[in-house]
Coordinates of C-alpha atoms in Angstrom, one line a residue:
Chain A
M1 CA -144.8 -1.8 -35.9
N2 CA -147.1 -4.7 -35.7
T3 CA -146.7 -7.2 -38.5
G4 CA -150.5 -7.7 -38.5
E5 CA -151.1 -4.2 -39.5
K6 CA -149.1 -4.3 -42.7
D7 CA -151.6 -2.3 -44.7
K8 CA -151.9 0.5 -42.2
L9 CA -151.8 3.9 -43.8
V10 CA -149.0 6.0 -42.5
E11 CA -149.8 9.6 -42.1
I12 CA -147.0 12.1 -42.6
L13 CA -147.0 15.8 -42.2
L14 CA -144.5 17.6 -44.4
V15 CA -143.9 21.2 -43.5
E16 CA -142.0 22.6 -46.5
D17 CA -142.5 25.8 -48.5
N18 CA -140.8 24.8 -51.6
P19 CA -143.2 22.9 -53.9
G20 CA -140.3 21.3 -55.7
D21 CA -139.1 19.8 -52.4
V22 CA -142.6 18.8 -51.4
R23 CA -143.0 16.9 -54.7
L24 CA -139.6 15.4 -54.4
T25 CA -140.3 14.1 -50.9
V26 CA -143.7 12.8 -52.0
E27 CA -142.0 11.0 -54.9
A28 CA -139.3 9.6 -52.6
F29 CA -142.0 8.2 -50.3
K30 CA -143.7 6.7 -53.4
E31 CA -140.6 4.5 -53.7
G32 CA -141.1 3.4 -50.1
K33 CA -142.5 0.1 -49.0
L34 CA -145.3 1.4 -46.8
R35 CA -148.6 2.9 -47.8
N36 CA -148.3 6.4 -46.8
N37 CA -150.2 9.7 -47.1
V38 CA -148.0 12.8 -47.2
N39 CA -149.9 15.9 -46.1
S40 CA -148.0 19.0 -46.9
V41 CA -148.4 22.5 -45.6
E42 CA -146.4 25.6 -46.8
D43 CA -145.7 27.5 -43.6
G44 CA -145.4 27.2 -39.8
F45 CA -148.7 28.8 -39.1
E46 CA -150.5 26.3 -41.3
A47 CA -148.6 23.5 -39.8
L48 CA -149.9 24.3 -36.3
T49 CA -153.4 24.8 -37.7
F50 CA -153.2 21.4 -39.2
L51 CA -152.0 19.7 -36.1
R52 CA -154.6 21.4 -33.9
R53 CA -157.3 20.5 -36.5
E54 CA -158.5 24.0 -36.7
G55 CA -160.3 25.7 -39.6
K56 CA -160.1 23.8 -42.8
Y57 CA -158.1 21.1 -41.1
A58 CA -160.9 20.2 -38.7
S59 CA -161.0 16.7 -40.1
A60 CA -157.3 16.3 -40.6
P61 CA -155.6 13.1 -39.4
Q62 CA -153.1 13.2 -36.6
P63 CA -149.7 12.5 -38.3
D64 CA -147.5 9.7 -37.3
L65 CA -144.4 11.6 -38.2
I66 CA -143.6 15.3 -38.9
L67 CA -141.0 16.3 -41.4
L68 CA -140.1 19.9 -40.6
D69 CA -138.1 22.3 -42.7
L70 CA -136.5 25.1 -40.6
N71 CA -136.7 28.1 -42.9
L72 CA -140.4 28.8 -43.4
P73 CA -142.5 31.8 -44.1
K74 CA -144.9 33.3 -41.4
K75 CA -143.8 31.0 -38.6
D76 CA -140.3 29.7 -38.5
G77 CA -139.6 25.9 -38.2
R78 CA -137.9 26.4 -34.9
E79 CA -141.0 28.2 -33.4
V80 CA -143.2 25.4 -34.8
L81 CA -140.9 22.8 -33.2
A82 CA -141.0 24.7 -29.9
E83 CA -144.8 24.9 -29.9
I84 CA -145.3 21.2 -30.9
K85 CA -142.9 20.1 -28.1
S86 CA -144.7 22.2 -25.5
D87 CA -148.1 21.0 -26.5
E88 CA -149.5 18.1 -24.4
Y89 CA -151.4 16.6 -27.3
L90 CA -148.7 16.9 -29.9
K91 CA -145.3 16.5 -28.2
H92 CA -145.3 12.7 -28.6
I93 CA -145.3 12.9 -32.4
P94 CA -141.7 12.4 -33.7
V95 CA -140.4 15.4 -35.5
V96 CA -137.7 14.9 -38.1
V97 CA -136.0 18.2 -39.0
L98 CA -135.2 17.9 -42.7
T99 CA -133.4 20.9 -43.9
T100 CA -130.6 22.1 -46.3
S101 CA -128.8 23.8 -43.4
K102 CA -125.6 22.2 -42.1
A103 CA -125.1 25.0 -39.5
E104 CA -124.0 23.7 -36.2
E105 CA -126.0 26.2 -34.3
D106 CA -129.2 25.0 -36.1
I107 CA -128.5 21.4 -35.1
I108 CA -127.8 22.3 -31.5
K109 CA -130.8 24.6 -31.2
T110 CA -133.3 22.1 -32.7
Y111 CA -132.1 19.3 -30.5
N112 CA -132.5 21.6 -27.5
L113 CA -136.0 22.1 -28.7
H114 CA -136.5 18.3 -28.5
A115 CA -136.4 17.5 -32.1
N116 CA -136.3 13.8 -32.6
C117 CA -133.6 13.9 -35.2
Y118 CA -131.9 16.3 -37.5
I119 CA -131.2 15.4 -41.2
T120 CA -129.5 17.5 -43.8
K121 CA -131.1 17.1 -47.2
P122 CA -128.6 15.4 -49.5
V123 CA -128.1 17.3 -52.8
D124 CA -128.1 14.1 -54.8
L125 CA -131.5 12.6 -55.7
A126 CA -130.5 9.1 -55.2
E127 CA -129.1 9.9 -51.7
F128 CA -132.2 11.8 -50.9
I129 CA -134.4 8.9 -51.8
E130 CA -132.2 6.7 -49.7
V131 CA -132.6 9.1 -46.8
V132 CA -136.4 9.2 -47.1
K133 CA -136.5 5.4 -47.3
S134 CA -134.3 5.3 -44.2
I135 CA -136.6 7.6 -42.4
E136 CA -139.6 5.4 -43.2
N137 CA -137.7 2.3 -42.3
F138 CA -136.4 3.7 -39.0
W139 CA -139.6 5.4 -37.7
F140 CA -142.1 2.9 -38.9
K141 CA -140.3 -0.4 -38.8
I142 CA -137.5 -0.2 -36.2
V143 CA -138.7 2.2 -33.7
K144 CA -141.5 1.4 -31.2
L145 CA -143.9 4.3 -30.9
P146 CA -146.3 4.7 -27.9
W147 CA -149.5 4.3 -29.9
D148 CA -148.5 1.2 -31.7
Chain B
M1 CA -80.7 102.8 -25.1
R2 CA -80.2 102.1 -28.8
V3 CA -77.3 104.0 -30.3
S4 CA -77.0 103.8 -34.0
V5 CA -73.7 103.2 -35.8
N6 CA -74.1 106.7 -37.2
Q7 CA -74.3 108.3 -33.8
K8 CA -71.4 106.3 -32.6
V9 CA -69.2 107.3 -35.5
N10 CA -70.4 110.9 -35.1
L11 CA -69.5 110.8 -31.4
L12 CA -66.1 109.5 -32.2
S13 CA -65.4 112.1 -34.8
V14 CA -66.7 114.9 -32.6
S15 CA -64.5 113.9 -29.6
L16 CA -61.6 113.5 -32.0
I17 CA -62.1 117.0 -33.4
L18 CA -62.7 118.4 -30.0
S19 CA -59.4 117.1 -28.6
L20 CA -57.5 118.1 -31.7
G21 CA -59.1 121.6 -31.6
S22 CA -58.3 121.9 -27.8
L23 CA -54.7 120.9 -28.4
L24 CA -54.3 123.3 -31.3
G25 CA -56.0 126.1 -29.4
F26 CA -53.8 125.5 -26.3
Y27 CA -50.7 125.7 -28.4
F28 CA -51.9 128.8 -30.3
I29 CA -52.8 130.5 -27.0
R30 CA -49.4 129.7 -25.6
H31 CA -47.7 130.9 -28.7
E32 CA -49.7 134.2 -28.8
A33 CA -49.0 134.8 -25.1
D34 CA -45.3 134.3 -25.5
A35 CA -45.3 136.7 -28.5
L36 CA -47.3 139.3 -26.6
N37 CA -44.8 139.0 -23.6
A38 CA -41.8 139.4 -25.8
E39 CA -43.4 142.4 -27.5
L40 CA -44.1 143.9 -24.1
N41 CA -40.5 143.3 -22.9
E42 CA -39.1 144.8 -26.1
R43 CA -41.3 147.9 -25.8
A44 CA -40.4 148.3 -22.2
A45 CA -36.7 148.0 -23.1
V46 CA -37.1 150.6 -25.8
L47 CA -38.9 153.0 -23.5
L48 CA -36.3 152.4 -20.7
N49 CA -33.5 152.9 -23.2
S50 CA -34.8 156.2 -24.6
L51 CA -35.4 157.5 -21.1
T52 CA -32.0 156.5 -20.0
T53 CA -30.3 158.1 -22.9
N54 CA -32.4 161.3 -22.7
S55 CA -32.0 161.7 -19.0
E56 CA -28.2 161.4 -18.9
Y57 CA -27.5 165.1 -19.1
P58 CA -30.3 166.4 -17.0
I59 CA -29.1 164.0 -14.3
L60 CA -25.6 165.2 -14.7
I61 CA -26.6 168.8 -14.2
R62 CA -29.4 167.9 -11.7
D63 CA -32.0 169.5 -14.0
R64 CA -35.0 168.3 -12.1
E65 CA -37.4 170.0 -14.4
E66 CA -36.1 168.4 -17.4
I67 CA -36.1 165.0 -15.7
S68 CA -39.7 165.4 -14.6
R69 CA -40.7 166.3 -18.1
L70 CA -39.0 163.3 -19.6
A71 CA -40.4 161.0 -17.0
K72 CA -43.9 162.3 -17.4
G73 CA -43.6 161.9 -21.1
I74 CA -42.8 158.2 -20.5
L75 CA -45.7 157.8 -18.1
T76 CA -48.1 158.9 -20.8
Q77 CA -47.0 155.9 -22.9
R78 CA -49.4 153.0 -23.0
D79 CA -49.2 150.5 -20.2
V80 CA -46.5 152.4 -18.3
A81 CA -47.7 152.5 -14.7
F82 CA -44.8 153.8 -12.7
C83 CA -41.5 155.5 -13.1
R84 CA -38.7 156.5 -10.6
I85 CA -35.4 158.1 -11.3
E86 CA -32.6 158.1 -8.7
D87 CA -29.1 159.5 -8.6
I88 CA -26.2 157.5 -7.8
D89 CA -26.6 158.1 -4.1
G90 CA -30.2 156.9 -4.2
A91 CA -31.8 160.2 -4.0
V92 CA -35.1 160.3 -5.8
L93 CA -35.0 162.7 -8.6
F94 CA -38.5 161.7 -9.9
E95 CA -41.2 159.4 -9.0
G96 CA -44.6 159.1 -10.7
G97 CA -47.5 156.7 -11.3
T98 CA -48.4 153.8 -9.0
K99 CA -47.5 150.1 -8.7
E100 CA -50.5 149.2 -6.6
G101 CA -53.8 147.5 -7.6
R102 CA -52.8 145.9 -10.8
P103 CA -50.4 143.3 -12.2
I104 CA -47.1 144.9 -13.2
R105 CA -43.7 143.9 -14.5
E106 CA -40.7 145.9 -13.3
F107 CA -37.7 147.0 -15.4
S108 CA -34.6 148.9 -14.3
S109 CA -31.6 150.5 -16.0
T110 CA -28.5 152.3 -14.9
V111 CA -27.7 155.8 -16.3
V112 CA -24.0 156.2 -17.2
T113 CA -22.0 159.0 -18.5
N114 CA -18.7 159.1 -20.4
R115 CA -16.0 161.3 -18.7
V116 CA -12.7 162.2 -20.3
V117 CA -9.7 161.8 -17.9
E118 CA -6.0 162.3 -18.3
E119 CA -3.8 159.7 -16.6
R120 CA -1.3 161.6 -14.5
D121 CA 1.6 160.3 -12.5
E122 CA 2.8 162.8 -10.0
G123 CA 1.3 165.6 -12.0
M124 CA 2.6 164.4 -15.2
I125 CA 0.3 163.5 -18.0
L126 CA 1.4 160.1 -19.1
G127 CA -0.5 159.7 -22.2
A128 CA -3.6 160.6 -24.2
P129 CA -6.8 161.3 -22.2
M130 CA -9.2 158.2 -21.7
K131 CA -13.0 157.9 -21.8
V132 CA -14.3 156.4 -18.5
E133 CA -18.0 155.3 -18.0
E134 CA -19.3 156.5 -14.7
E135 CA -22.6 155.5 -13.1
M136 CA -24.7 158.4 -12.1
G137 CA -28.2 157.2 -11.5
K138 CA -30.9 154.5 -11.8
I139 CA -34.2 154.4 -13.6
Y140 CA -37.1 152.0 -12.5
L141 CA -40.0 151.4 -14.8
A142 CA -43.2 149.3 -14.1
I143 CA -45.3 148.2 -17.0
S144 CA -48.9 147.3 -16.3
L145 CA -49.9 143.8 -17.5
S146 CA -53.6 144.5 -17.7
G147 CA -53.5 145.0 -21.4
L148 CA -51.5 141.9 -22.0
N149 CA -53.8 139.8 -19.9
Q150 CA -56.8 141.2 -21.6
K151 CA -55.3 140.4 -24.9
I152 CA -54.5 136.8 -23.9
K153 CA -58.0 136.5 -22.5
D154 CA -59.4 137.8 -25.8
I155 CA -57.3 135.3 -27.7
K156 CA -58.5 132.4 -25.5
E157 CA -62.1 133.3 -26.0
T158 CA -61.6 133.6 -29.7
V159 CA -59.8 130.3 -29.9
A160 CA -62.6 128.6 -27.8
I161 CA -65.3 130.0 -30.0
F162 CA -63.5 129.1 -33.1
T163 CA -62.9 125.6 -31.8
I164 CA -66.6 125.1 -30.9
V165 CA -67.8 126.4 -34.2
T166 CA -65.3 124.2 -36.0
V167 CA -66.3 121.2 -34.0
I168 CA -70.0 121.9 -34.7
L169 CA -69.3 122.4 -38.4
V170 CA -67.1 119.4 -38.7
S171 CA -69.5 117.1 -36.9
L172 CA -72.3 118.3 -39.1
A173 CA -70.2 117.7 -42.1
S174 CA -69.1 114.3 -40.9
S175 CA -72.6 113.3 -40.0
L176 CA -73.7 114.3 -43.5
L177 CA -70.8 112.5 -45.0
L178 CA -71.4 109.4 -42.8
R179 CA -75.0 109.3 -43.8
L180 CA -73.9 109.5 -47.4
I181 CA -71.2 106.8 -47.3
L182 CA -72.1 104.6 -44.3
S183 CA -75.5 104.9 -42.8
G184 CA -77.4 105.2 -46.1
P185 CA -76.1 101.9 -47.5
I186 CA -76.5 100.3 -44.0
R187 CA -80.0 101.4 -43.9
M188 CA -80.6 100.0 -47.3
L189 CA -79.1 96.7 -46.1
L190 CA -81.4 96.9 -43.1
R191 CA -84.4 97.5 -45.3
G192 CA -83.3 94.6 -47.4
T193 CA -83.2 92.2 -44.5
E194 CA -86.6 93.4 -43.4
R195 CA -88.0 92.7 -46.8
I196 CA -86.3 89.3 -47.0
A197 CA -87.5 88.5 -43.5
G198 CA -91.0 89.4 -44.8
G199 CA -90.5 86.7 -47.4
D200 CA -89.5 88.7 -50.5
L201 CA -86.5 86.6 -51.5
D202 CA -86.3 88.1 -54.9
Y203 CA -85.3 91.5 -53.4
K204 CA -81.7 92.7 -54.3
V205 CA -79.9 95.3 -52.2
P206 CA -78.5 97.9 -54.7
V207 CA -74.7 97.9 -54.8
K208 CA -73.5 101.5 -55.2
S209 CA -69.9 101.4 -54.1
K210 CA -66.9 99.1 -54.2
N211 CA -65.9 99.6 -50.5
E212 CA -66.6 97.3 -47.6
I213 CA -70.3 98.3 -47.6
G214 CA -70.5 97.5 -51.3
M215 CA -68.9 94.2 -50.6
L216 CA -71.3 93.6 -47.7
A217 CA -74.2 94.3 -50.1
V218 CA -72.8 91.8 -52.6
S219 CA -72.3 89.2 -49.9
F220 CA -75.8 90.0 -48.6
N221 CA -77.3 89.5 -52.1
Q222 CA -75.4 86.2 -52.5
M223 CA -76.7 85.1 -49.1
T224 CA -80.2 85.9 -50.2
E225 CA -79.7 84.0 -53.4
D226 CA -78.5 81.0 -51.4
L227 CA -81.3 81.3 -48.9
K228 CA -83.7 81.4 -51.8
K229 CA -82.2 78.2 -53.2
T230 CA -82.4 76.6 -49.8
T231 CA -85.9 77.8 -49.2
T232 CA -86.9 76.6 -52.7
S233 CA -85.4 73.2 -52.0
I234 CA -87.1 73.1 -48.6
T235 CA -90.4 74.1 -50.3
N236 CA -89.9 71.4 -52.8
L237 CA -89.1 68.9 -50.1
N238 CA -92.2 69.9 -48.1
R239 CA -94.2 69.6 -51.3
E240 CA -92.7 66.2 -51.9
I241 CA -93.4 65.1 -48.3
A242 CA -97.0 66.3 -48.6
E243 CA -97.4 64.4 -51.8
R244 CA -95.9 61.3 -50.4
K245 CA -98.2 61.6 -47.4
R246 CA -101.2 62.0 -49.7
A247 CA -100.1 59.0 -51.7
E248 CA -99.6 57.1 -48.5
A249 CA -103.1 58.0 -47.3
K250 CA -104.5 57.1 -50.7
L251 CA -102.7 53.8 -50.6
K252 CA -104.0 53.1 -47.1
Q253 CA -107.5 54.0 -48.3
T254 CA -107.1 51.8 -51.3
L255 CA -105.8 49.0 -49.2
A256 CA -108.8 49.4 -46.8
E257 CA -111.2 49.4 -49.8
L258 CA -109.4 46.4 -51.2
E259 CA -109.7 44.5 -47.9
R260 CA -113.3 45.5 -47.7
S261 CA -114.1 44.5 -51.3
N262 CA -112.2 41.3 -50.8
A263 CA -114.2 40.5 -47.7
E264 CA -117.3 41.4 -49.6
L265 CA -116.3 39.2 -52.5
Q266 CA -115.6 36.3 -50.2
Q267 CA -119.0 36.9 -48.5
F268 CA -120.6 37.1 -51.9
A269 CA -118.9 34.0 -53.1
Y270 CA -120.0 32.2 -50.0
V271 CA -123.6 33.4 -50.1
A272 CA -123.9 33.0 -53.9
S273 CA -122.6 29.5 -53.9
H274 CA -124.7 28.6 -50.9
D275 CA -127.9 30.1 -52.4
L276 CA -127.1 28.7 -55.8
Q277 CA -127.2 25.2 -54.2
E278 CA -130.9 25.3 -53.6
P279 CA -132.1 25.8 -57.2
L280 CA -129.3 23.6 -58.4
R281 CA -130.6 20.9 -56.1
M282 CA -134.0 21.2 -57.7
V283 CA -132.6 21.0 -61.3
G284 CA -130.3 18.2 -60.5
S285 CA -132.9 16.2 -58.5
Y286 CA -135.6 16.5 -61.1
V287 CA -133.4 15.6 -64.1
Q288 CA -132.2 12.7 -62.1
L289 CA -135.8 11.8 -61.4
L290 CA -136.5 12.1 -65.1
Q291 CA -133.6 9.7 -65.8
R292 CA -134.7 7.3 -63.1
R293 CA -138.3 7.1 -64.2
Y294 CA -138.1 7.6 -68.0
K295 CA -134.8 6.3 -69.2
G296 CA -135.4 4.1 -72.2
K297 CA -139.1 5.0 -72.2
L298 CA -138.6 8.1 -74.4
D299 CA -136.5 8.1 -77.6
A300 CA -132.7 8.0 -77.8
D301 CA -132.4 11.8 -78.2
A302 CA -134.3 12.3 -75.0
D303 CA -132.0 9.9 -73.1
D304 CA -129.0 11.8 -74.5
F305 CA -130.4 15.2 -73.5
I306 CA -131.2 14.0 -70.0
T307 CA -127.7 12.6 -69.6
Y308 CA -126.2 15.9 -70.6
A309 CA -128.5 17.8 -68.3
V310 CA -127.6 15.4 -65.4
D311 CA -123.9 15.7 -66.2
G312 CA -124.1 19.5 -66.4
A313 CA -126.0 19.7 -63.1
D314 CA -123.4 17.4 -61.5
R315 CA -120.4 19.5 -62.7
M316 CA -122.1 22.6 -61.5
K317 CA -122.7 21.1 -58.1
R318 CA -119.0 20.2 -57.8
L319 CA -118.0 23.7 -58.9
I320 CA -120.3 25.3 -56.4
N321 CA -119.1 23.0 -53.7
D322 CA -115.5 23.9 -54.5
L323 CA -116.3 27.6 -54.6
L324 CA -118.0 27.2 -51.3
S325 CA -115.0 25.4 -49.8
Y326 CA -112.6 28.0 -51.4
S327 CA -114.6 31.0 -49.9
R328 CA -114.9 29.1 -46.6
V329 CA -111.1 29.2 -46.1
G330 CA -111.4 33.0 -45.6
T331 CA -114.8 33.2 -44.0
H332 CA -115.1 30.1 -41.9
G333 CA -111.5 29.5 -40.7
K334 CA -111.0 28.3 -37.1
D335 CA -108.6 29.9 -34.6
F336 CA -105.0 28.7 -34.7
E337 CA -104.0 26.3 -32.0
P338 CA -101.0 24.0 -31.5
I339 CA -101.5 21.0 -33.8
D340 CA -99.2 18.0 -34.5
C341 CA -98.7 18.1 -38.2
E342 CA -98.1 14.4 -38.3
S343 CA -101.7 13.8 -37.1
V344 CA -102.9 16.4 -39.7
V345 CA -101.2 14.4 -42.5
G346 CA -102.6 11.2 -41.0
Q347 CA -106.1 12.7 -41.2
A348 CA -105.5 13.7 -44.8
L349 CA -104.2 10.3 -45.7
A350 CA -107.3 8.7 -44.0
N351 CA -109.5 10.9 -46.3
L352 CA -107.5 9.7 -49.3
H353 CA -107.3 6.1 -48.4
V354 CA -109.4 5.0 -51.4
A355 CA -107.2 6.8 -53.9
V356 CA -104.0 5.6 -52.1
E357 CA -105.2 2.0 -52.3
E358 CA -106.4 2.2 -55.9
S359 CA -103.2 3.7 -57.1
G360 CA -100.9 1.6 -55.0
A361 CA -99.2 4.8 -53.9
E362 CA -96.2 4.7 -51.5
I363 CA -96.4 7.5 -49.0
I364 CA -93.4 8.4 -46.9
T365 CA -93.8 10.9 -44.1
D366 CA -90.8 12.4 -42.3
P367 CA -91.1 13.6 -38.7
L368 CA -93.2 16.8 -38.7
P369 CA -93.4 19.6 -36.1
T370 CA -96.2 20.9 -34.0
L371 CA -97.3 24.3 -35.1
M372 CA -100.0 27.0 -34.4
V373 CA -102.4 26.3 -37.2
D374 CA -106.0 25.7 -38.2
G375 CA -105.9 21.9 -38.1
S376 CA -108.7 21.2 -40.4
Q377 CA -107.4 23.7 -43.0
L378 CA -103.9 22.2 -42.8
S379 CA -105.4 18.8 -43.2
Q380 CA -107.3 20.0 -46.3
L381 CA -104.0 21.5 -47.6
F382 CA -102.1 18.2 -47.3
Q383 CA -105.1 16.3 -48.7
N384 CA -105.1 18.5 -51.8
L385 CA -101.3 18.3 -52.3
I386 CA -101.1 14.5 -51.7
G387 CA -104.3 14.0 -53.7
N388 CA -102.7 15.8 -56.6
A389 CA -99.5 13.9 -56.2
I390 CA -101.4 10.6 -56.5
K391 CA -103.8 11.8 -59.2
F392 CA -101.1 13.1 -61.6
H393 CA -99.0 10.0 -61.5
G394 CA -97.0 8.8 -64.5
L395 CA -96.5 5.2 -65.6
D396 CA -95.0 4.1 -62.3
P397 CA -97.1 3.9 -59.1
P398 CA -97.1 7.2 -57.3
R399 CA -94.4 7.7 -54.6
V400 CA -95.0 10.7 -52.3
H401 CA -92.5 12.0 -49.8
I402 CA -93.7 14.5 -47.2
S403 CA -91.0 16.3 -45.1
A404 CA -90.4 19.5 -43.3
Q405 CA -87.4 21.5 -42.1
Q406 CA -87.1 24.6 -40.0
K407 CA -85.7 27.7 -41.6
R408 CA -85.2 30.6 -39.3
N409 CA -88.7 31.6 -38.0
E410 CA -90.7 29.3 -40.2
W411 CA -91.1 25.7 -41.2
E412 CA -90.8 24.7 -44.9
F413 CA -92.9 21.7 -45.8
S414 CA -92.5 19.8 -49.1
V415 CA -94.6 17.2 -50.8
R416 CA -92.5 15.5 -53.5
D417 CA -93.9 13.1 -56.1
N418 CA -92.7 11.2 -59.1
G419 CA -95.6 12.2 -61.3
I420 CA -96.0 13.9 -64.7
G421 CA -94.5 17.2 -63.5
I422 CA -95.5 20.7 -64.6
A423 CA -93.9 22.9 -67.2
P424 CA -92.4 26.1 -65.7
E425 CA -94.7 28.4 -67.6
F426 CA -97.6 27.0 -65.6
F427 CA -96.1 27.4 -62.1
D428 CA -98.1 30.5 -61.3
R429 CA -101.3 29.6 -63.1
I430 CA -101.9 26.4 -61.2
F431 CA -102.5 28.3 -58.0
Q432 CA -105.3 30.3 -59.5
I433 CA -108.9 29.2 -59.1
F434 CA -110.5 27.1 -61.8
Q435 CA -107.3 26.7 -63.7
C436 CA -106.7 23.2 -65.1
L437 CA -103.8 22.1 -67.3
H438 CA -105.5 19.0 -68.5
S439 CA -108.7 18.1 -70.2
K440 CA -111.6 16.8 -68.0
S441 CA -111.3 13.4 -69.7
E442 CA -107.5 13.1 -68.9
Y443 CA -107.6 14.3 -65.3
P444 CA -111.1 15.2 -64.0
G445 CA -111.2 18.2 -61.6
T446 CA -112.4 21.7 -61.2
G447 CA -109.1 23.4 -60.7
I448 CA -109.8 24.4 -57.1
G449 CA -107.4 22.2 -55.1
L450 CA -104.3 24.3 -55.4
A451 CA -106.2 27.6 -55.2
V452 CA -107.6 26.4 -51.9
A453 CA -104.1 25.2 -50.9
N454 CA -102.7 28.7 -51.8
K455 CA -105.5 30.4 -49.8
I456 CA -104.9 28.2 -46.7
V457 CA -101.2 28.9 -46.8
E458 CA -101.8 32.6 -47.2
R459 CA -104.2 32.6 -44.3
H460 CA -101.4 31.1 -42.2
G461 CA -99.0 33.8 -43.3
G462 CA -96.8 31.6 -45.4
H463 CA -96.4 31.1 -49.1
I464 CA -96.6 28.2 -51.6
W465 CA -94.6 27.4 -54.7
V466 CA -93.7 24.5 -56.9
E467 CA -90.5 23.2 -58.4
S468 CA -90.9 20.8 -61.2
E469 CA -89.9 19.6 -64.6
A470 CA -92.3 18.1 -67.0
G471 CA -92.0 14.3 -66.8
K472 CA -89.8 14.3 -63.7
G473 CA -92.2 14.8 -60.9
S474 CA -93.0 17.9 -58.9
T475 CA -92.2 19.2 -55.4
F476 CA -94.7 21.5 -53.8
Y477 CA -93.3 23.7 -51.0
F478 CA -95.1 25.8 -48.5
T479 CA -94.1 27.7 -45.4
I480 CA -95.8 28.1 -42.1
P481 CA -94.4 30.9 -39.8
I482 CA -93.7 29.9 -36.2
R483 CA -96.2 31.7 -34.0
G484 CA -96.3 32.3 -30.3
G485 CA -97.8 29.5 -28.3
K486 CA -96.5 26.0 -27.6
Q487 CA -94.1 25.0 -30.3
V488 CA -92.3 21.7 -30.3

């Protein structure tokens, strides 16, 4: 990230069906250091609509980072991941799988679908906030992304 | 051919009577024949004698007419077949009848006369005159035997008929008698056996006499009684076997149901604790968020309430985590493989390093074997036992001694400490889930550690127990059976 663009608004897409988790994530990002905009969608289908700017999301921004839960209604997080990573226009967007599942097969499967990283949601709030801060720090301060 | 006892005995008695009858008949016939012969001889002698006496004079005077009359008179007598009278010179004075064509017996007699003579010597009479017997002829008589033979024949026939009739009568009588005394009771016995063979063990053969048959009937009834007893005991035995089989089947079924319900319960515990985590995370996170953002901004009561809520959510989180790890022992175990127990203890101690350092614990580990186990579970087991040994220390710094020794086909591990010990009445309770002996403020914990330890040991086919005295430390023992595979 360029130091000159300190005030750049970071666009985040949160795909999460539980409003409590959505709010928690939003609150955690509020404690972050960057200006961010968390856009949230409730299911996999809506997530793809958002990313392809279809329907009511025609003027939606392209997110800088996607936070993806795995267990979603309508379209499963794994299917969404597969579609994003096979889409020429979307596959460059980093996808962070953020889920409660600790199952090994979920971890293996999502990495095989080219997830950029896999994080199990900590149960403790303080830890969760730390994790969200770490995500922000890592993806927006440490990592060099192609469009920077 | 089937010959009944009755027929056999009958045959025997008939042949006995037949031979006896024949013998008797034979003797009777012989006796009769002898008697008839004697009578014939006597009559012939009488006839001959009378003829001889009567014909003395006619012969003397050669009165042929008289001789002929006498002889004819004899010939008219019964059975007299032939008569010849000769003089001393052999001249035939009479001959009548015939000897031919039939069986005869011949008799003869000499005719004598008494002549008075005077003994003279040279013309002198020497004494009184003497009577001198002088032969003057011969008489032959033939007696026909036809009558005799006929009579003997008649006697034979009579005896034969008599014998046959007797045999028939006697055999009829004996058969009747046999039926009465032998075959009747035997038939009854036979009927009895048939009834008993048909299953009627209550049937009794009537005892009518005191002879062998009666005794046989008594013995037979006794045998039936015994058979009934045996059959009854066999029936009871069979019933018992059937009942036992039923009970066994029921036990098997119950066991299967128990296994199933146990598995279901484990699955339920796992799913429930897993699913409970989500809402609990919400509750916990938001009360923490409340605390983070609003602590000191509301009133003191609100701060207290929030603290209690956070604390409660925290405890519940631990409980659910413990329950999850407890149910995981059964549902998420790994396959057994040869594992070096020393490395397992090393792993456990690495996880406990904070507690070890804080308490200044001294840990001694003896050489340990390599066994077929689930390594991570065994590590969890040691971690729980060593953790407890450190946690429940007394005034002195904890000292923990881990050792193992082989006992037949299993290894017995022990974890000994110098801690506060356990009173014997709690030895069983401590291995149950969520059982604590101390208040949360004294020794915090959910009471899952030993329950998990117990479950891990059970899954490995061993057992766990404790030996302890309050205030003098505890030793926890557990066994791990030696399984196939590479053992060192």
